[in-house]
Coordinates of C-alpha atoms and ligand atoms in Angstrom, one line a residue:
M21 CA 0.2 0.1 0.3
L22 CA 1.3 3.5 -0.6
E23 CA 2.3 5.6 2.1
P24 CA 0.0 8.8 2.4
R25 CA 1.8 11.5 1.3
T26 CA 2.5 14.2 4.3
E27 CA 4.0 16.7 2.3
L28 CA 3.1 18.5 -0.7
E29 CA 5.5 18.5 -3.7
P30 CA 7.0 21.8 -4.2
T31 CA 5.2 23.2 -7.0
M32 CA 7.8 25.8 -7.6
K33 CA 11.4 25.4 -7.4
P34 CA 13.5 28.7 -6.5
F35 CA 15.7 30.5 -8.9
S36 CA 19.3 29.4 -8.8
E37 CA 20.7 33.2 -8.7
P38 CA 19.1 35.7 -7.1
I39 CA 16.5 38.0 -9.2
Y40 CA 16.6 41.5 -7.7
V41 CA 14.3 44.3 -9.0
T42 CA 16.7 45.8 -11.1
R43 CA 20.5 45.3 -12.7
A44 CA 22.5 48.0 -14.4
F45 CA 22.7 47.8 -18.1
M46 CA 26.7 47.4 -18.9
P47 CA 27.9 48.7 -22.1
P48 CA 30.7 46.0 -23.7
F49 CA 33.7 46.9 -21.8
E50 CA 35.5 47.5 -24.7
E51 CA 33.7 50.4 -25.8
Y52 CA 34.1 52.1 -22.3
Q53 CA 37.7 51.6 -22.1
E54 CA 37.9 53.0 -25.7
L55 CA 36.5 56.3 -24.5
M56 CA 38.4 55.8 -21.3
R57 CA 41.8 56.0 -23.7
G58 CA 40.7 59.4 -24.4
V59 CA 40.1 60.6 -21.3
W60 CA 43.7 58.9 -20.2
E61 CA 45.2 60.7 -23.0
R62 CA 43.8 64.2 -22.4
G63 CA 44.3 64.1 -18.5
Y64 CA 40.8 66.2 -18.5
V65 CA 38.8 64.1 -15.8
T66 CA 36.0 66.7 -14.9
N67 CA 34.7 70.3 -15.3
N68 CA 32.9 70.3 -18.1
G69 CA 35.3 68.0 -20.4
P70 CA 34.4 67.5 -23.9
L71 CA 32.6 63.6 -23.0
L72 CA 30.4 65.6 -20.9
K73 CA 30.2 68.4 -23.8
Q74 CA 29.4 65.7 -26.2
F75 CA 26.7 63.8 -23.9
E76 CA 24.9 67.0 -23.2
A77 CA 24.8 67.3 -27.0
E78 CA 23.8 64.1 -27.9
L79 CA 20.9 63.9 -25.3
A80 CA 19.7 67.5 -26.6
E81 CA 19.7 66.4 -29.9
R82 CA 18.2 63.0 -30.1
F83 CA 15.7 63.8 -27.8
G84 CA 14.5 67.5 -28.9
L85 CA 15.3 68.5 -25.1
D86 CA 15.1 72.1 -23.6
G87 CA 18.6 72.4 -23.2
T88 CA 20.5 69.6 -21.2
I89 CA 22.4 70.2 -17.8
F90 CA 24.1 67.0 -17.1
M91 CA 25.3 66.9 -13.5
V92 CA 25.9 64.9 -10.5
N93 CA 22.6 63.2 -9.6
G94 CA 18.9 63.4 -9.7
T95 CA 18.5 64.9 -6.1
I96 CA 20.6 67.6 -6.6
A97 CA 18.8 68.5 -9.6
L98 CA 15.9 69.0 -7.9
H99 CA 17.6 71.2 -5.1
L100 CA 19.1 73.4 -7.7
A101 CA 15.9 73.7 -9.9
I102 CA 14.0 75.1 -6.5
R103 CA 16.8 77.7 -5.9
A104 CA 16.8 78.4 -9.7
L105 CA 12.9 78.7 -9.5
E106 CA 13.3 80.9 -6.1
L107 CA 10.4 79.1 -4.3
K108 CA 9.8 80.2 -1.1
G109 CA 6.8 79.6 1.6
E110 CA 4.8 76.7 0.6
V111 CA 5.3 74.5 -2.1
I112 CA 2.4 71.9 -3.5
T113 CA 4.0 68.6 -3.7
T114 CA 2.6 64.7 -4.0
G115 CA 1.9 62.4 -1.3
F116 CA 3.6 59.8 -3.4
S117 CA 7.3 59.7 -4.6
H118 CA 10.6 59.2 -3.7
P119 CA 11.3 60.8 -0.2
V120 CA 13.8 63.3 -2.0
T121 CA 11.3 65.1 -3.6
T122 CA 10.0 66.0 -0.3
T123 CA 13.3 66.4 1.4
S124 CA 14.4 68.9 -1.6
I125 CA 11.9 71.1 -0.7
M126 CA 12.6 71.4 3.1
W127 CA 16.0 71.5 2.4
E128 CA 15.6 74.5 0.1
G129 CA 13.9 76.0 3.2
C130 CA 10.0 75.6 2.3
T131 CA 7.2 73.9 3.6
P132 CA 5.8 70.9 1.7
V133 CA 2.1 71.0 1.3
F134 CA 1.0 67.5 0.1
V135 CA -1.9 66.5 -2.3
D136 CA -2.8 63.1 -2.9
V137 CA -2.7 61.2 -6.1
D138 CA -4.7 59.7 -8.9
P139 CA -4.8 56.1 -7.9
G140 CA -4.6 54.5 -11.4
T141 CA -1.5 56.7 -12.5
F142 CA 0.0 57.2 -9.2
C143 CA 0.5 61.0 -10.0
I144 CA -0.5 63.9 -8.3
D145 CA -4.4 64.6 -8.7
P146 CA -5.1 68.1 -10.3
A147 CA -8.4 68.5 -9.3
L148 CA -7.3 68.4 -5.4
I149 CA -4.5 71.0 -5.9
E150 CA -6.4 74.4 -5.7
A151 CA -8.0 73.6 -2.2
R152 CA -4.4 73.4 -1.1
I153 CA -3.1 76.9 -2.5
T154 CA -2.9 79.7 0.0
P155 CA -1.4 83.3 -0.3
R156 CA 2.1 81.7 0.4
T157 CA 2.0 79.1 -2.0
T158 CA 4.9 79.8 -5.0
G159 CA 5.4 76.5 -6.6
I160 CA 4.2 72.8 -7.8
V161 CA 6.7 70.3 -7.6
A162 CA 5.5 67.0 -8.7
T163 CA 6.4 63.6 -10.0
H164 CA 5.8 61.5 -12.9
V165 CA 5.7 58.4 -11.2
Y166 CA 7.0 55.3 -12.6
G167 CA 7.5 57.0 -15.9
I168 CA 3.7 57.9 -16.2
P169 CA 3.2 61.7 -16.8
C170 CA 1.5 63.8 -14.6
D171 CA -1.5 65.5 -16.0
V172 CA 0.3 68.6 -17.3
D173 CA -2.2 70.4 -19.0
A174 CA -4.6 70.8 -15.9
I175 CA -1.3 71.4 -13.7
A176 CA -0.3 74.4 -16.4
D177 CA -3.6 75.6 -16.3
I178 CA -3.5 75.7 -12.3
A179 CA -0.2 77.1 -12.1
K180 CA -1.0 79.9 -14.6
R181 CA -4.3 80.9 -12.8
H182 CA -2.4 81.4 -9.6
G183 CA 1.0 82.4 -10.6
L184 CA 2.9 79.3 -9.6
K185 CA 6.1 77.9 -10.8
V186 CA 6.2 74.1 -11.7
L187 CA 8.9 71.8 -11.3
Y188 CA 8.7 68.1 -12.2
D189 CA 10.8 65.4 -10.8
G190 CA 11.1 63.2 -14.0
A191 CA 13.8 61.0 -12.4
H192 CA 11.4 57.7 -13.5
A193 CA 10.2 59.5 -17.0
F194 CA 13.2 59.3 -19.2
G195 CA 12.0 58.6 -22.4
T196 CA 8.4 59.2 -21.9
R197 CA 6.8 61.3 -24.6
L198 CA 3.7 63.4 -24.5
Q199 CA 2.1 65.6 -27.3
G200 CA 5.2 64.5 -29.7
R201 CA 7.8 66.0 -27.0
S202 CA 10.2 64.7 -24.5
I203 CA 8.5 64.3 -21.0
L204 CA 11.3 66.7 -19.6
N205 CA 10.1 69.4 -21.8
F206 CA 7.1 70.2 -19.5
G207 CA 7.1 72.6 -16.7
D208 CA 9.3 75.4 -16.2
V209 CA 12.2 73.0 -14.8
S210 CA 12.1 69.8 -15.4
T211 CA 14.6 67.2 -13.8
T212 CA 15.8 63.4 -14.3
S213 CA 18.1 61.0 -12.8
Y214 CA 20.6 58.6 -14.5
H215 CA 21.1 56.3 -11.3
A216 CA 22.6 52.9 -11.9
T217 CA 18.9 52.0 -10.9
K218 CA 16.7 54.0 -13.3
I219 CA 15.8 53.2 -16.9
F220 CA 18.7 55.0 -18.8
H221 CA 22.0 55.5 -16.7
T222 CA 25.4 56.8 -16.3
V223 CA 26.0 55.2 -12.9
E224 CA 25.3 58.2 -11.0
G225 CA 24.0 61.3 -12.7
G226 CA 21.2 63.7 -13.2
S227 CA 19.9 66.5 -15.5
M228 CA 18.2 69.8 -15.6
H229 CA 16.1 71.3 -18.4
A230 CA 14.5 74.5 -18.9
R231 CA 13.2 76.4 -22.0
D232 CA 13.9 79.8 -20.6
P233 CA 17.3 81.0 -21.2
E234 CA 17.7 83.2 -17.9
L235 CA 16.5 80.1 -16.0
H236 CA 18.7 77.8 -17.9
K237 CA 22.1 80.2 -17.3
R238 CA 21.0 80.3 -13.7
L239 CA 20.7 76.5 -13.5
V240 CA 24.1 76.3 -15.3
L241 CA 25.8 78.8 -12.8
L242 CA 24.3 77.1 -9.8
R243 CA 25.5 73.7 -11.1
T244 CA 29.2 75.0 -11.5
M245 CA 29.8 77.0 -8.0
G246 CA 28.5 80.3 -9.3
Q247 CA 31.4 80.1 -11.6
F248 CA 31.5 81.2 -15.2
G249 CA 35.2 81.5 -16.8
E250 CA 37.1 83.0 -13.9
E251 CA 34.1 85.3 -12.5
F252 CA 32.0 83.9 -9.7
F253 CA 28.4 85.5 -10.2
I254 CA 25.9 83.8 -7.6
P255 CA 26.4 81.5 -4.5
G256 CA 26.6 78.0 -6.6
M257 CA 26.8 74.5 -5.9
N258 CA 29.3 71.9 -7.0
A259 CA 27.1 69.7 -8.6
K260 CA 29.3 68.7 -11.7
N261 CA 29.7 65.5 -12.8
S262 CA 32.9 63.7 -14.2
E263 CA 34.2 62.3 -17.7
M264 CA 33.9 58.9 -16.5
H265 CA 30.2 58.9 -15.6
A266 CA 29.4 61.0 -19.1
A267 CA 31.2 58.0 -20.7
M268 CA 28.8 55.7 -19.5
G269 CA 25.8 57.9 -21.0
V270 CA 27.4 58.0 -24.3
A271 CA 28.3 54.5 -24.4
N272 CA 24.8 53.7 -23.2
L273 CA 23.0 55.7 -25.6
K274 CA 24.1 53.6 -28.3
Y275 CA 22.0 51.2 -26.8
Y276 CA 19.3 53.1 -26.2
D277 CA 16.5 51.7 -28.5
E278 CA 17.4 48.1 -27.5
I279 CA 17.2 48.8 -24.0
M280 CA 13.8 50.5 -24.9
A281 CA 12.2 47.8 -26.8
A282 CA 13.5 45.1 -24.3
R283 CA 11.8 47.0 -21.6
K284 CA 8.5 47.6 -23.3
H285 CA 8.6 43.9 -24.6
Q286 CA 9.2 42.7 -20.7
W287 CA 6.3 45.0 -19.6
Q288 CA 3.6 44.2 -22.1
L289 CA 4.6 40.6 -21.0
Y290 CA 4.1 41.0 -17.2
F291 CA 1.0 43.2 -18.4
K292 CA -0.4 40.1 -20.6
L293 CA 0.3 37.8 -17.6
L294 CA -1.4 39.6 -14.7
K295 CA -4.1 41.6 -16.3
D296 CA -7.0 39.1 -15.1
S297 CA -5.3 38.5 -11.8
P298 CA -6.6 40.5 -8.4
L299 CA -3.4 42.6 -8.6
Q300 CA -4.2 46.3 -9.8
L301 CA -1.8 47.5 -12.6
A302 CA -0.9 50.9 -13.6
H303 CA -3.1 53.0 -15.9
V304 CA -1.2 54.2 -18.3
P305 CA -3.4 57.0 -20.3
E306 CA -3.9 56.6 -24.3
G307 CA -2.0 58.8 -26.2
I308 CA 1.5 58.8 -24.6
E309 CA 4.5 57.2 -25.7
Y310 CA 5.4 55.5 -22.6
N311 CA 9.2 54.3 -21.3
H312 CA 7.7 51.1 -19.7
S313 CA 10.5 51.7 -16.6
Y314 CA 8.4 50.2 -13.8
F315 CA 6.0 47.2 -13.1
P316 CA 4.1 48.2 -10.1
V317 CA 1.4 45.8 -8.9
V318 CA -1.0 47.0 -6.3
F319 CA -1.9 44.1 -3.7
R320 CA -5.5 44.1 -1.6
S321 CA -3.8 44.6 1.6
E322 CA -0.3 44.8 3.0
E323 CA -0.8 41.9 4.8
E324 CA -1.5 40.1 1.3
L325 CA 1.8 42.0 -0.2
E326 CA 4.3 41.0 2.6
R327 CA 2.6 37.4 2.5
K328 CA 3.4 37.1 -1.1
R329 CA 7.0 39.3 -0.7
K330 CA 8.0 36.5 2.0
F331 CA 7.0 33.8 -0.8
L332 CA 9.1 34.9 -3.9
N333 CA 11.9 35.7 -1.4
D334 CA 12.0 32.0 -0.7
L335 CA 12.1 31.7 -4.2
N336 CA 15.1 33.6 -4.5
V337 CA 13.1 37.0 -6.2
F338 CA 13.6 40.6 -4.6
P339 CA 11.1 42.7 -5.6
R340 CA 11.0 46.2 -4.0
R341 CA 8.3 48.2 -2.2
Y342 CA 8.7 51.6 -4.0
F343 CA 7.8 54.0 -2.7
R344 CA 7.2 53.1 1.1
P345 CA 6.4 55.3 3.1
A346 CA 4.2 57.7 1.6
C347 CA 6.0 61.3 1.8
T348 CA 3.4 62.1 4.2
Q349 CA 4.3 59.4 6.3
L350 CA 8.2 59.8 6.7
P351 CA 9.3 60.4 10.0
Y352 CA 10.6 63.8 9.9
V353 CA 7.5 64.9 8.0
K354 CA 4.6 63.5 10.6
Q355 CA 1.7 64.2 8.4
A356 CA 0.2 60.4 8.0
G357 CA -3.9 60.5 7.3
T358 CA -3.6 63.7 5.2
C359 CA -3.2 62.0 1.8
P360 CA -5.2 58.5 2.0
I361 CA -4.8 57.0 -1.5
S362 CA -0.5 58.1 -1.3
E363 CA -0.9 56.0 1.9
R364 CA -2.9 53.2 0.9
L365 CA -0.5 52.5 -2.3
A366 CA 2.6 53.2 -0.3
N367 CA 0.8 50.1 1.9
S368 CA 0.3 47.8 -1.0
V369 CA 2.5 48.6 -3.9
M370 CA 5.7 46.0 -5.0
C371 CA 7.8 46.9 -8.3
L372 CA 8.6 43.5 -10.2
P373 CA 12.1 42.7 -11.4
M374 CA 12.6 44.3 -14.5
Y375 CA 15.9 44.5 -16.4
H376 CA 17.9 44.2 -19.5
G377 CA 18.7 40.9 -19.8
L378 CA 15.8 39.3 -17.7
E379 CA 14.4 36.7 -19.8
D380 CA 10.8 36.1 -21.0
A381 CA 10.7 32.1 -19.1
S382 CA 12.0 34.4 -15.7
I383 CA 8.9 36.6 -15.8
E384 CA 6.8 33.9 -16.9
R385 CA 7.7 31.9 -13.6
I386 CA 7.5 35.3 -11.6
A387 CA 4.1 36.1 -12.8
D388 CA 3.0 32.4 -11.6
M389 CA 4.8 32.6 -8.5
L390 CA 2.9 36.0 -7.7
K391 CA -0.4 34.7 -8.9
E392 CA 0.0 31.3 -6.9
G393 CA -2.9 31.2 -4.2
L394 CA -4.0 35.0 -4.8
Ligands
PLP2 C1 15.8 58.2 -7.8 C2 14.9 59.2 -7.2 C3 15.4 60.4 -7.4 C4 16.7 60.7 -7.0 O1 17.7 60.4 -8.2 P1 19.2 60.7 -7.9 O2 19.9 60.4 -9.2 O3 19.7 59.0 -7.1 O4 19.6 61.4 -6.7 C5 14.3 61.6 -7.3 N1 13.1 61.5 -7.6 C6 12.8 60.2 -7.8 C7 11.3 60.2 -7.9 C8 13.8 59.0 -7.6 O5 13.0 57.9 -8.3

């Protein structure tokens, strides 16, 4: 007689190598090395060197950007943009973003005033902005969350009526296009990040974009200690970036189309596999060119999320809870309860692994693991 089975067969085998939420794209080593040979020959390693100028020019031309100021990272980009726009007093911002969207406002001496988000796009809900405007409000700092664009027309309209400046944190949004233009051309200033975890990277790096020539000039000066030539014009910051980082940008730019096409394929595969599951997926509005930079899934509760996360971790898969906590729940902000949708999302959203080279078969297994028992 057969023994009754006491243990279930393991239906899912763990991955042999850990699968993290992201992994930096690396260009062919020889191509980076070749760029380094030039740096070695010139002995010119930073301070607006030739590779940095080349990278800025290639970005501006290829993506039709209103000026590109390549710099040290996407955090300092926000700080300098707030300075250049001379924001003071109260600044309207989103309840759901990376903490630095909030902390840049605080460091620059302004008070963040939080507005909740649209539950489908995760971006600031323009319908809730006006109720939070006071005579002390000077600007709006909003994030294109997961690369999905904010409702830029509605925000521009509100800003115009109330005389407010608009700054977009486009750290996730490189490559997203709207109305035939790069998303980085919207607002008074837009910033982005080229950190190694973002869809297009320079190891560390960021950029600022402004259409207004005076504003552009001020941003350039702020990046470079207020210095131009041998003169010092305004109190600035050292937010320059190096030839080594610019070289990574130049090298990676050659693979940009390939990186974006692969990411779109992965995103669409996850979407196909998960669209009929109980998980809530992002709402990407019609008519935009989306960069497919993240694949967030929203669970019905934090308990369900944590149970699933542990299950995935045991199978060697490591998704990440971006963004948690909500900006209102940060320990130094203490405004929990003021943005219920942002806070619910922060407690229930998780981003799935997605990076260049992640195989379809792995995505299929991750989707199966995720749906198991939901
Ligand atoms: C990553 C990120 C930043 C910061 O960019 P760094 O280049 O890492 O300084 C800012 N805002 C958002 C929304 C981000 O995700």
